[in-house]
Coordinates of C-alpha atoms and ligand atoms in Angstrom, one line a residue:
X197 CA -44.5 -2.2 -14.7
X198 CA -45.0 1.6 -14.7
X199 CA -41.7 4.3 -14.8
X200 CA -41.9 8.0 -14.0
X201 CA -39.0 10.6 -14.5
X202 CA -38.6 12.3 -11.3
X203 CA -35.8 14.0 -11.7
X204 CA -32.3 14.5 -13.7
X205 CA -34.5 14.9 -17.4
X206 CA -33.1 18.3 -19.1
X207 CA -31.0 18.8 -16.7
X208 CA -28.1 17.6 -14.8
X209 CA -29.6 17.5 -10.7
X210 CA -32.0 16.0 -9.0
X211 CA -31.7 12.4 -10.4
X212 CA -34.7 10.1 -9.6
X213 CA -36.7 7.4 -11.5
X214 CA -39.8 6.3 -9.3
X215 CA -40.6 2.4 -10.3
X216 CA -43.6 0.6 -9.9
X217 CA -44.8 -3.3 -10.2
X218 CA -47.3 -5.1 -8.6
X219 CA -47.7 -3.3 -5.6
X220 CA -44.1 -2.5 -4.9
X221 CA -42.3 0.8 -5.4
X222 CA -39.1 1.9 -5.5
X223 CA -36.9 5.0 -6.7
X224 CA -33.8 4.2 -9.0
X225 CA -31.5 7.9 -7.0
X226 CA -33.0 10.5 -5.0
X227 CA -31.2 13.5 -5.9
X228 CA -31.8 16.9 -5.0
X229 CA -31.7 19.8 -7.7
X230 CA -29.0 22.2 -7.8
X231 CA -28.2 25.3 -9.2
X232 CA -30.1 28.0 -8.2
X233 CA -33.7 29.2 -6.8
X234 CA -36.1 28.3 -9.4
X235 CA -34.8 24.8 -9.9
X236 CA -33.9 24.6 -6.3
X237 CA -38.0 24.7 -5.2
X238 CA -38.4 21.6 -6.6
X239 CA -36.6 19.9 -3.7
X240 CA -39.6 20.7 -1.8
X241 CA -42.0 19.3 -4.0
X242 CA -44.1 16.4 -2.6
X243 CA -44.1 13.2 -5.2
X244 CA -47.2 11.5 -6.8
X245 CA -45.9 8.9 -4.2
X246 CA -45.4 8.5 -0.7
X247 CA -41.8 7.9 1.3
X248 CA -43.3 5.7 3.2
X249 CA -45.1 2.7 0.5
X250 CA -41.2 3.0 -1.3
X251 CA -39.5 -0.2 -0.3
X252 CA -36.2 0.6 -1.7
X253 CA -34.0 3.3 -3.1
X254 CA -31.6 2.0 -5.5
X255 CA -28.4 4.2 -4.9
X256 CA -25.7 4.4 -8.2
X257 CA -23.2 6.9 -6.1
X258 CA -23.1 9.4 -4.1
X259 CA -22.6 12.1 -5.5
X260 CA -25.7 15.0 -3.8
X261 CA -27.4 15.5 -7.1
X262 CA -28.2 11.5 -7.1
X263 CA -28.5 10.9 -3.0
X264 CA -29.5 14.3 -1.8
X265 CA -32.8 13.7 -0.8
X266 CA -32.9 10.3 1.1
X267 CA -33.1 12.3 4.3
X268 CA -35.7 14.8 3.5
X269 CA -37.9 11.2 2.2
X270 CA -36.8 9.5 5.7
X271 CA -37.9 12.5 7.5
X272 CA -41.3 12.4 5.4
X273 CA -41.6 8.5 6.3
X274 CA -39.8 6.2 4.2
X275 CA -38.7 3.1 6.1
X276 CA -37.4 1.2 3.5
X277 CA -34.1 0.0 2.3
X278 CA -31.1 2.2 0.8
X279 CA -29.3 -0.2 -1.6
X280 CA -25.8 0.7 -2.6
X281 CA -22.2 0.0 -2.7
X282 CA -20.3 0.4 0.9
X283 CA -18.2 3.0 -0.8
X284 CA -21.3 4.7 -1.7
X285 CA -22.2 4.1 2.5
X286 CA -19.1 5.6 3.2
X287 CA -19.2 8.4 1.2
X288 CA -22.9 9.3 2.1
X289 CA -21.9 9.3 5.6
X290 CA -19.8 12.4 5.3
X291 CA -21.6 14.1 2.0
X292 CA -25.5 14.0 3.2
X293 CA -24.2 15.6 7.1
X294 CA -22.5 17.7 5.3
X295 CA -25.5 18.6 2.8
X296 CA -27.8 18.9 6.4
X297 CA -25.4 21.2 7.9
X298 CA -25.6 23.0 4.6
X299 CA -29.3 23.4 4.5
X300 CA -29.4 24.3 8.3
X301 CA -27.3 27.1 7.4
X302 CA -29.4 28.2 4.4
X303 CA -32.5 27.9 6.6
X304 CA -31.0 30.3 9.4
X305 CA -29.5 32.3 6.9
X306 CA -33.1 33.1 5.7
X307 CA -34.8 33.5 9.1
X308 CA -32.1 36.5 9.4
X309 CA -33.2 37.8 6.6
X310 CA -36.7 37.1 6.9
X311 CA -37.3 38.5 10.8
X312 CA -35.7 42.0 9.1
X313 CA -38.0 42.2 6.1
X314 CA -41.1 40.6 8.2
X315 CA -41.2 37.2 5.7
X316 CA -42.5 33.7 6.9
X317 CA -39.2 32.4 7.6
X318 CA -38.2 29.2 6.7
X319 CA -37.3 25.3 7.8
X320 CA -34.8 23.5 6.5
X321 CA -35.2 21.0 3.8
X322 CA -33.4 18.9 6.2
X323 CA -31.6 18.4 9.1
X324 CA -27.5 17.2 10.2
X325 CA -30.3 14.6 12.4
X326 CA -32.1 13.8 9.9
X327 CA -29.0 12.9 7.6
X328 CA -27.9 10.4 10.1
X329 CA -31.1 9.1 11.1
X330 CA -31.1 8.2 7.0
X331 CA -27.7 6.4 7.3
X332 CA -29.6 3.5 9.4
X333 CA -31.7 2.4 6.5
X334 CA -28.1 2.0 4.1
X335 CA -27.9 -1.9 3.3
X336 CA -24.2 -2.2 1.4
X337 CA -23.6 -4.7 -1.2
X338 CA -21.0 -5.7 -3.2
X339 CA -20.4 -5.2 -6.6
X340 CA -20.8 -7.9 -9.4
X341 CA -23.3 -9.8 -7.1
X342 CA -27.0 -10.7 -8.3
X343 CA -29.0 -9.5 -5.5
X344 CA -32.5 -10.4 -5.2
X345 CA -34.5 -7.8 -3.5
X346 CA -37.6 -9.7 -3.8
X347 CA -40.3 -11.8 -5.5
X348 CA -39.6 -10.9 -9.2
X349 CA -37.0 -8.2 -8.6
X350 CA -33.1 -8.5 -8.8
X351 CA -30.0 -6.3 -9.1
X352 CA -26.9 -5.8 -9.8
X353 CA -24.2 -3.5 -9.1
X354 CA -21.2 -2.8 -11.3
X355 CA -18.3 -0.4 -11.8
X356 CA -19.2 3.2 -13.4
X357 CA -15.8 4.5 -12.7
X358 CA -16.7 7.8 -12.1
X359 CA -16.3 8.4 -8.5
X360 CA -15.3 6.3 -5.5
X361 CA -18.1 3.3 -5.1
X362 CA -20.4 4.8 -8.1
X363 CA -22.0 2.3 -9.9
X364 CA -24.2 1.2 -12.9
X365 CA -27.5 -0.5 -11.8
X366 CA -28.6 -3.7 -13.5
X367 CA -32.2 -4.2 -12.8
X368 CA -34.2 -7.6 -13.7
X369 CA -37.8 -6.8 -13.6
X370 CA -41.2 -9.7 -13.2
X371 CA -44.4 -8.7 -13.6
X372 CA -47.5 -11.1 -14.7
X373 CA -45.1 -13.6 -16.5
X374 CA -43.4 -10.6 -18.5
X375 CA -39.9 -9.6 -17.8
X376 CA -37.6 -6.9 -18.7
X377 CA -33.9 -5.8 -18.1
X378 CA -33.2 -2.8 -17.1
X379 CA -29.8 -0.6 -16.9
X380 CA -29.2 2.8 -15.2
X381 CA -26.3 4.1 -16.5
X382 CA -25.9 6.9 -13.6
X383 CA -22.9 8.7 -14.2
X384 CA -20.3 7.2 -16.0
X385 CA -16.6 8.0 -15.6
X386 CA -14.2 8.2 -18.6
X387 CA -11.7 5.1 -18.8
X388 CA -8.5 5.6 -17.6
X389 CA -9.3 7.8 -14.9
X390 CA -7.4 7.7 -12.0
X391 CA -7.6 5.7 -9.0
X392 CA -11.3 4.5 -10.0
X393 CA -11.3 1.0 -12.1
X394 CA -12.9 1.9 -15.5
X395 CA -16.7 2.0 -16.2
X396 CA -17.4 -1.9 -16.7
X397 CA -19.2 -3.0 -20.1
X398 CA -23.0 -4.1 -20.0
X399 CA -24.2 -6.3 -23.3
X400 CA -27.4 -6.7 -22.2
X401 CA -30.4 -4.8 -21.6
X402 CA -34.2 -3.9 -22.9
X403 CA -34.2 -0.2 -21.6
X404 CA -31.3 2.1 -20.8
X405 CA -31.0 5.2 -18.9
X406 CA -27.8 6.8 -20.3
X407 CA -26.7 9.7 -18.8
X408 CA -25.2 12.9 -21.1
X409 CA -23.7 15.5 -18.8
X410 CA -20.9 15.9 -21.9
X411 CA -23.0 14.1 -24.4
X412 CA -22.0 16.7 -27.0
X413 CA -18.3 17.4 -26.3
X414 CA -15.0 16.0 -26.5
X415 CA -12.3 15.9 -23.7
X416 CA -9.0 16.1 -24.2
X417 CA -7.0 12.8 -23.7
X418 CA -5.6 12.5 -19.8
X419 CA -2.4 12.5 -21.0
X420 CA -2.5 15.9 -22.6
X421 CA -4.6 17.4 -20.1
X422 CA -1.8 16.3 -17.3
X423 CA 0.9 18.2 -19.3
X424 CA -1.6 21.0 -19.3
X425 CA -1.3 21.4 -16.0
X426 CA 2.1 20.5 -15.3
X427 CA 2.8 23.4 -17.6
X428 CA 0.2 25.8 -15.7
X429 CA 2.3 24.7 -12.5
X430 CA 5.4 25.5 -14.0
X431 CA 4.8 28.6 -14.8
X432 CA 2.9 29.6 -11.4
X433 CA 6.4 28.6 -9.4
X434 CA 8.7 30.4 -11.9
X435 CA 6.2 33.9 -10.7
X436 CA 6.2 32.8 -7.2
X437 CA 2.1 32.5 -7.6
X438 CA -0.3 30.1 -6.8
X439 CA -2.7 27.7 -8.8
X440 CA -6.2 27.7 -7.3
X441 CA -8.7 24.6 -8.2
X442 CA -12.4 24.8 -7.5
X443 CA -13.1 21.0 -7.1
X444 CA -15.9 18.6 -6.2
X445 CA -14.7 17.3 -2.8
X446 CA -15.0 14.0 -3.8
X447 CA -13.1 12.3 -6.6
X448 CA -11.1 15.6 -8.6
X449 CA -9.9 16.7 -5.5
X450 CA -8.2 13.1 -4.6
X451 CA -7.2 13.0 -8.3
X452 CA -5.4 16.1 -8.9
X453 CA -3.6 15.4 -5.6
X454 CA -2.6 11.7 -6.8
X455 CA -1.6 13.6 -10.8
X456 CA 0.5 16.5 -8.4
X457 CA 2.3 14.0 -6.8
X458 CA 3.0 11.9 -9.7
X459 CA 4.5 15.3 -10.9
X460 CA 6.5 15.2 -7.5
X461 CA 7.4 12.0 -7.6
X462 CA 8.7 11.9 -11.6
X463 CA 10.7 15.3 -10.3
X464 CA 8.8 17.2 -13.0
X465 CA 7.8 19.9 -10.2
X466 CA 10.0 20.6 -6.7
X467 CA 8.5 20.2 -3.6
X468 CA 5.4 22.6 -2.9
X469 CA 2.7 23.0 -0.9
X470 CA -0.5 21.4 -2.1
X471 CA -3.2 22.7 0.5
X472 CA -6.1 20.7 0.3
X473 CA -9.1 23.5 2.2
X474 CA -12.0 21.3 2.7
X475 CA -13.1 19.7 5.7
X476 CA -15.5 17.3 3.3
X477 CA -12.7 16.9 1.0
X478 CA -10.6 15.7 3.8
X479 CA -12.8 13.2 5.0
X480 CA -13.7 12.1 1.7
X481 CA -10.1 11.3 1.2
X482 CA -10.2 9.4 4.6
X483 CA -12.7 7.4 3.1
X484 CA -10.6 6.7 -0.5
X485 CA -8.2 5.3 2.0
X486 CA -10.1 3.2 3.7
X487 CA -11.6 1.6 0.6
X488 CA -8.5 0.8 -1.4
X489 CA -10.1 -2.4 -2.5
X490 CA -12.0 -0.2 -4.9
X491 CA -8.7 0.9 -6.7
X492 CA -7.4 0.4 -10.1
X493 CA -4.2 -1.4 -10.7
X494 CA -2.1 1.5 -11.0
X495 CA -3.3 2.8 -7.9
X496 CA -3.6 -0.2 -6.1
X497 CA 0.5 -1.3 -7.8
X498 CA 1.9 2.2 -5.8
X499 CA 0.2 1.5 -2.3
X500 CA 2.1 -2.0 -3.1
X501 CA 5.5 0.0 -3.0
X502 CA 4.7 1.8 1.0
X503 CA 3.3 5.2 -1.0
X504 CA -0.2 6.1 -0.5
X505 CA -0.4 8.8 -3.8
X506 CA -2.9 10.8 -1.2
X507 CA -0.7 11.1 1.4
X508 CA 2.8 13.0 0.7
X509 CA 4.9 15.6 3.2
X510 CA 3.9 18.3 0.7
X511 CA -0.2 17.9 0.9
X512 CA -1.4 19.9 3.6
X513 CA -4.8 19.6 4.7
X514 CA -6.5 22.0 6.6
X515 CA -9.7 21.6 8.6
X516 CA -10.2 24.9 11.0
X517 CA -11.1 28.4 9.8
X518 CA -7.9 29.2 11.2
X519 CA -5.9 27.1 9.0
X520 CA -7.4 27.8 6.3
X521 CA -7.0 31.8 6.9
X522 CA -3.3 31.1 7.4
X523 CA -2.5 29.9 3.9
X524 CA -3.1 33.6 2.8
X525 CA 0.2 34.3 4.9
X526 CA 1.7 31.9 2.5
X527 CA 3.6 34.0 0.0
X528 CA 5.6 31.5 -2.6
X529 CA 4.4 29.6 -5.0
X530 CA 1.6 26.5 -3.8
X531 CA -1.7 25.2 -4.9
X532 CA -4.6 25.5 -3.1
X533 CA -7.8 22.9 -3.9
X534 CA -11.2 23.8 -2.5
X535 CA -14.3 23.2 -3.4
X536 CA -17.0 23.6 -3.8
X537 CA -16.2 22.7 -7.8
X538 CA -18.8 25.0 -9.1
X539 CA -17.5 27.7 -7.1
X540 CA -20.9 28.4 -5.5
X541 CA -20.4 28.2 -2.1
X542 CA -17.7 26.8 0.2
X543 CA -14.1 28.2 1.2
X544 CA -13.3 28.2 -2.9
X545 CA -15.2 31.6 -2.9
X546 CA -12.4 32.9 -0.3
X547 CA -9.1 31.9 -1.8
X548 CA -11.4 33.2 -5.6
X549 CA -11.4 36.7 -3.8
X550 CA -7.9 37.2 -2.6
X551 CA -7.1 35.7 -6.4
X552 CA -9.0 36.0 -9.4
X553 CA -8.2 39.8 -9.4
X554 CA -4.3 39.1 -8.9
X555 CA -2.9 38.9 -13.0
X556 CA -0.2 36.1 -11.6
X557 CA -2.7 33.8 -10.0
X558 CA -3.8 31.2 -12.1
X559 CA -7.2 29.5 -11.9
X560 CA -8.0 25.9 -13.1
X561 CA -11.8 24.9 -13.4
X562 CA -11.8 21.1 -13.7
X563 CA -15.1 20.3 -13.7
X564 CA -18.5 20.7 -14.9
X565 CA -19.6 24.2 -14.2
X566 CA -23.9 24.2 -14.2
X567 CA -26.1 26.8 -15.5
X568 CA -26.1 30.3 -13.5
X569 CA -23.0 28.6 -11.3
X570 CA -20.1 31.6 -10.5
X571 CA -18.0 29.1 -11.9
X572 CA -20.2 29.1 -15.3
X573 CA -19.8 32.9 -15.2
X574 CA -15.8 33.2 -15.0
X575 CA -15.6 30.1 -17.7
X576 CA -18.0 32.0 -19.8
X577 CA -15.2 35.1 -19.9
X578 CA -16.7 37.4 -17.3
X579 CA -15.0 40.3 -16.7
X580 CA -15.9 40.2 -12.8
X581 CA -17.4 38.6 -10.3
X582 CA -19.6 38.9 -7.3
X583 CA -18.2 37.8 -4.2
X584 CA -19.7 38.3 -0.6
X585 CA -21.3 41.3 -1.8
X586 CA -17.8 42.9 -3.7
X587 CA -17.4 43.0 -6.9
X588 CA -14.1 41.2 -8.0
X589 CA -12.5 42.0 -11.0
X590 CA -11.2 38.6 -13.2
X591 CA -7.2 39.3 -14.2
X592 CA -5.7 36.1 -13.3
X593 CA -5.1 33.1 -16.0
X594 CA -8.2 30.9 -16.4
X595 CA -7.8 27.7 -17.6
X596 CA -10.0 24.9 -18.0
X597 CA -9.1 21.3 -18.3
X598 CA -11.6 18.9 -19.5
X599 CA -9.6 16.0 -19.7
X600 CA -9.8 15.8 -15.8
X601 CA -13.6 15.5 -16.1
X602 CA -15.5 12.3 -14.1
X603 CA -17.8 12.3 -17.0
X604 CA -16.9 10.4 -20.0
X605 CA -17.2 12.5 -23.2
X606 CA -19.0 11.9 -26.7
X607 CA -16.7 9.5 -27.4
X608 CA -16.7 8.0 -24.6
X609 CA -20.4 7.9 -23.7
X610 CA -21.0 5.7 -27.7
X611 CA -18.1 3.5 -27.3
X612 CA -19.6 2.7 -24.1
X613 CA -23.5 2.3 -25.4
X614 CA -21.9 0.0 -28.3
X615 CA -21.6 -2.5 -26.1
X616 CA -25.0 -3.2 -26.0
X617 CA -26.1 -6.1 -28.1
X618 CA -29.9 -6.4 -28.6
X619 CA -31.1 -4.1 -31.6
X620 CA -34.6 -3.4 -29.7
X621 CA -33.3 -1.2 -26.8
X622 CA -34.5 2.0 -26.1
X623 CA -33.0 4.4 -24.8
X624 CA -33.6 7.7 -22.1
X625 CA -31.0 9.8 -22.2
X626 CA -30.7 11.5 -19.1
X627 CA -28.6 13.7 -16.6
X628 CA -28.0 16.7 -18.9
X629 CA -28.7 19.9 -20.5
X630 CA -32.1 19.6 -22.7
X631 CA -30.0 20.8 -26.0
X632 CA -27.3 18.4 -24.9
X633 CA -29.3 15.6 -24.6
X634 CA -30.8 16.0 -26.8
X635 CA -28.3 16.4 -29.6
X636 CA -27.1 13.1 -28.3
X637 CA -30.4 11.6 -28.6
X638 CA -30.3 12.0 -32.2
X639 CA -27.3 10.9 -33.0
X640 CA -27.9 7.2 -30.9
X641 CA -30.5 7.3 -33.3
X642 CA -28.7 7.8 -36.3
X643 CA -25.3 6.0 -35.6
X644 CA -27.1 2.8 -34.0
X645 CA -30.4 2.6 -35.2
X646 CA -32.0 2.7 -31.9
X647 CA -35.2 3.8 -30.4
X648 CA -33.5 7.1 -28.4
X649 CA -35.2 10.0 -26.1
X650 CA -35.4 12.4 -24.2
X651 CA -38.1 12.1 -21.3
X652 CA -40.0 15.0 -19.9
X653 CA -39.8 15.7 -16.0
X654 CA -43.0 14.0 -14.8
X655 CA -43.5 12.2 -17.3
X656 CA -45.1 8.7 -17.0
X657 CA -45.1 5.6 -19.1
X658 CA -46.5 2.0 -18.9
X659 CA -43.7 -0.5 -20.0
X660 CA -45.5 -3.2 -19.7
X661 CA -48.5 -4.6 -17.9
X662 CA -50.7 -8.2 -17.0
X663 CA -53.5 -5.8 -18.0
X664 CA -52.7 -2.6 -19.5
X665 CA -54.5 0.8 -18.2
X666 CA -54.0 4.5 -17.9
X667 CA -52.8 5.5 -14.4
X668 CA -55.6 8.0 -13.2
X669 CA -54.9 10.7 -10.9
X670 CA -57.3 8.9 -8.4
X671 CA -55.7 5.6 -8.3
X672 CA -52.4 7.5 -7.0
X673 CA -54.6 9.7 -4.8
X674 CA -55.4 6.5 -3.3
X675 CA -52.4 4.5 -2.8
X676 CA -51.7 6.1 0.8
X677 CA -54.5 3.4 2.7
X678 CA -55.8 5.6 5.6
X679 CA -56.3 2.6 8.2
X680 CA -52.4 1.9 7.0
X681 CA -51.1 5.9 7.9
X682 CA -53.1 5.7 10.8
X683 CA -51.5 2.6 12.3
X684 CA -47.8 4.0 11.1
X685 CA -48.2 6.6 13.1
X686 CA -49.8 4.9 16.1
X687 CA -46.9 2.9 16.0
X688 CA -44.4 6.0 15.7
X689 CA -46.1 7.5 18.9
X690 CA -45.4 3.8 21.1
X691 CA -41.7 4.0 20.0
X692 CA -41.0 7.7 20.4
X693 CA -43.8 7.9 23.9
X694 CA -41.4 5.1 25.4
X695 CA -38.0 6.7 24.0
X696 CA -39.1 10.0 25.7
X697 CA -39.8 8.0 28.8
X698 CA -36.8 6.4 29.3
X699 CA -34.6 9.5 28.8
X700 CA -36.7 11.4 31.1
X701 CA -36.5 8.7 33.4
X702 CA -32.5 9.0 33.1
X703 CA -33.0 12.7 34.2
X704 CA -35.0 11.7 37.4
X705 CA -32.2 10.5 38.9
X706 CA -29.9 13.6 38.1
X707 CA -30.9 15.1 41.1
X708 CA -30.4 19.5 40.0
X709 CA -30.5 18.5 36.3
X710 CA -33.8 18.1 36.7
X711 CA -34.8 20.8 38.2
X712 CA -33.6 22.6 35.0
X713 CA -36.6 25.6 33.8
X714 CA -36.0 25.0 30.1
X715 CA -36.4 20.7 30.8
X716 CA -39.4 21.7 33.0
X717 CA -41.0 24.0 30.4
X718 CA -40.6 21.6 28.1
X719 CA -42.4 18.8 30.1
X720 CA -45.1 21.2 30.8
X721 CA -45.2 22.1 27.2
X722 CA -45.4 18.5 26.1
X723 CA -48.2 17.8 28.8
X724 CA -50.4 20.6 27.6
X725 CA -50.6 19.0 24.2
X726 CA -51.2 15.6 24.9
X727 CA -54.4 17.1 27.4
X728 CA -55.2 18.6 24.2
X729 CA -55.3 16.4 21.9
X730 CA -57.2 14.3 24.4
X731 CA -60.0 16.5 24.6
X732 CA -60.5 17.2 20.9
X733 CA -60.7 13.4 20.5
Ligands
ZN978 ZN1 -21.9 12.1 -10.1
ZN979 ZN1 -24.7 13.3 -11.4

């Protein structure tokens, strides 16, 4: 059984663990790396694998930084399964289209740029199409069920109760009469979060991947982060202002709504508006709704009385451009969430423009703000901010609430770890800042007496083997069979030569259609190649 650290190692994006027994591979995430150019190339990195030997991708949420890249690897070839919770299904749905129509925009954004300066232009990493082509290979399962995925390999899904379907992965692993357990922690929630059931207990395991976004900080409790706000609130109607949240569009944004109308419904605050500007935020909370099963007790006890706690007279959501433009008309007091949480991109960096310079306005960072992130920048104490090419000057209150984090802390990352029961396990700590993980490394070490560390990106290790030997560059060279490409694609060119014909077919009979110059140039185009390609064979 051999393991390499694709991804998420000293840092907190681009989570992937490539596994390998027997003859089977198969990637524990597939996130893409965020946060800026230099990290951002990696997402076009090829992988000392593949797409197309992987015969699974073992999904914990999803959250972009852990699902990003299925569709670039389905684009590139892989054909296998994507196993996750139908939450996570759900979710991906609406978070990798939107993450396609995102890097279309980058791409053309680019070629603008590029066809002024004379550059090479670029291609997208991938396409809206390619996003839902990658939504046929999802295979949902439930959680808490052993699932065997084949000869020698099961798993098991349970709560992480950080987002909406996020889960930890329980992996049994067979190889040559030797067997291991191992547990991906992906990223675990704080108990006692809202709406989400709490991250469930594991007691057993050999090898642990335990992720460390806050591995070295505390949160407030939720408690005293709610009055935090409430107070912040308070304050913002007595001035006639408006709170403005920069939040992930899944998860805060659905639980700041359900602690606002707690607020509403104890009578703590009157009746504002509570504008909720994100068109993936809104469908994401379409899809909280539909999977109420997921729910807590609490939550779960208040749908019981009629009330959905996402869906009150004073939330407004607002899709269009238009709508969202309009809620600068609004002058009295309201809250406006947006995303996206790091304040990067998104209609956040609108309603930050007509605010952060304005002393009333109050802003509320709620999450996790990554390196070189504008949201990092006005956290940090900046004085100003760039914003679509302006320079905007920071008066307004910040404020940042930890306690409303969908990371557990410190605290809450040991108590969690000290579940585990067998005094052999090691331990990668993952899905964090190098000096954060580091820190947190050490003191699993100390505190439990366990082996504890910190993998390199790209690093490889041998965990156990019939027959132990190094892995060459050669022997990886040589897993892609040619005979085996060639036939993959042979195959690919029957499917896609008799999809083509059919469709073309369907325009025979359309009489003008198909007399259309751009369809004909096309045809002729498409001709020209295969005669090509026919000759040089
Ligand atoms: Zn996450
Ligand atoms: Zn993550």
């Amino acid at each position: 059984m051999k393991i390499e650290f694709l991804g998420g190692v000293r840092t907190v994006t681009g989570s992937a663990t490539l596994l390998e027994k027997d003859s089977l591979k198969w990637l524990v995430d597939c996130g893409m790396f965020q946060g800026g150019k230099e990290i951002e190339k990696k997402n076009y990195g090829t992988g000392s694998y593949h797409p197309r030997n992987l015969s699974f991708i073992l999904l914990t949420h999803a959250h972009i930084d852990h699902s990003g890249l299925i569709p670039k690897l389905v684009r590139e070839g892989f054909r296998g399964k994507v196993v996750c919770t139908k939450a996570t299904l759900d979710l991906c749905e609406v978070m990798l289209r939107d993450s396609g129509h995102i890097q279309e925009m980058e791409a053309e954004w680019q070629n603008r740029k590029d066809r002024r300066s004379g550059g090479k232009g670029a291609t997208p990493l991938y396409t809206v199409k390619d996003a839902e082509k990658s939504l046929r290979f999802f295979s949902p399962v439930n959680y808490n069920e052993i699932i065997s995925l084949t000869d020698g390999l099961k798993v098991r899904f349970q709560d992480a109760g950080h987002i909406l379907g996020s889960a930890i992965i329980e992996l049994w692993v067979e190889e040559g009469g030797e067997g291991k357990k191992l547990v991906f922690s992906g990223d675990l929630g704080s108990s006692g979060q809202p709406i989400v059931r709490d991250p469930s207990w594991i007691k057993e395991a050999d090898l642990l991947w335990l992720e460390s976004t806050y591995g070295n900080r505390f949160h407030k409790s939720r408690e005293e982060t709610s009055q935090e706000l409430l107070k912040i609130v308070q304050e913002a109607i007595a001035h006639q202002a408006k709170v403005i949240i920069p939040a992930f569009a899944v998860e805060r944004t659905q639980d700041i709504v359900y602690t606002l109308g707690q607020f509403m419904r104890e009578g703590l605050i009157p009746s504002i508006p509570v504008y909720i500007d994100s068109p993936l935020a809104i469908s994401a909370t379409e899809i909280f709704k539909k999977n109420s099963d997921c729910f807590d007790r609490e939550t779960k006890e208040i749908l019981l009385r009629g009330e959905n706690p996402l869906d009150r007279p004073e939330i407004i959501y607002t899709r269009t451009t238009e709508e969202s433009k309009a809620i600068n008309e609004d002058k009295g007091p309201g809250i406006i969430i947006s995303a996206s949480g790091m304040c990067d991109s998104g209609r956040i960096k609108h309603h930050l423009k007509h605010h952060l310079w304005r002393e009333k306005s109050h802003i509320v960072i709620i999450g996790y703000q990554g390196e070189g992130t504008i949201g990092r920048r006005i956290v940090d104490g900046a004085e100003s901010v760039r914003l679509f090419g302006e320079e905007i000057a920071i008066k307004a209150h910040i404020h940042t609430l930890g306690g409303f984090s969908a990371h557990a802390d410190q605290k809450g990352l040991l108590e969690w770890l000290s579940h585990f029961e067998n005094p052999q396990l090691e331990v990668f700590v993952n899905h964090g800042e190098e000096k954060v993980s580091m820190e947190l490394s050490q003191l699993i070490r100390e505190r439990f007496n366990l082996k504890a560390e910190v993998p390199l990106g790209r690093e490889k290790r041998i965990l156990f083997a019939p027959e132990e030997r190094p892995i060459s560059e050669e022997a990886r060279e040589e897993e892609v069979a040619p005979e085996e490409t060639f036939h993959i694609l042979l195959r690919h060119l029957d499917r896609n030569y008799k999809r083509l014909r059919r469709k073309l077919k369907r325009w025979g009979g359309m009489g003008e259609e198909a007399q259309d110059p751009h369809r004909l140039r096309q045809l002729e185009e498409v001709n020209r190649k295969i005669e090509e390609l026919e000759s040089e064979l």
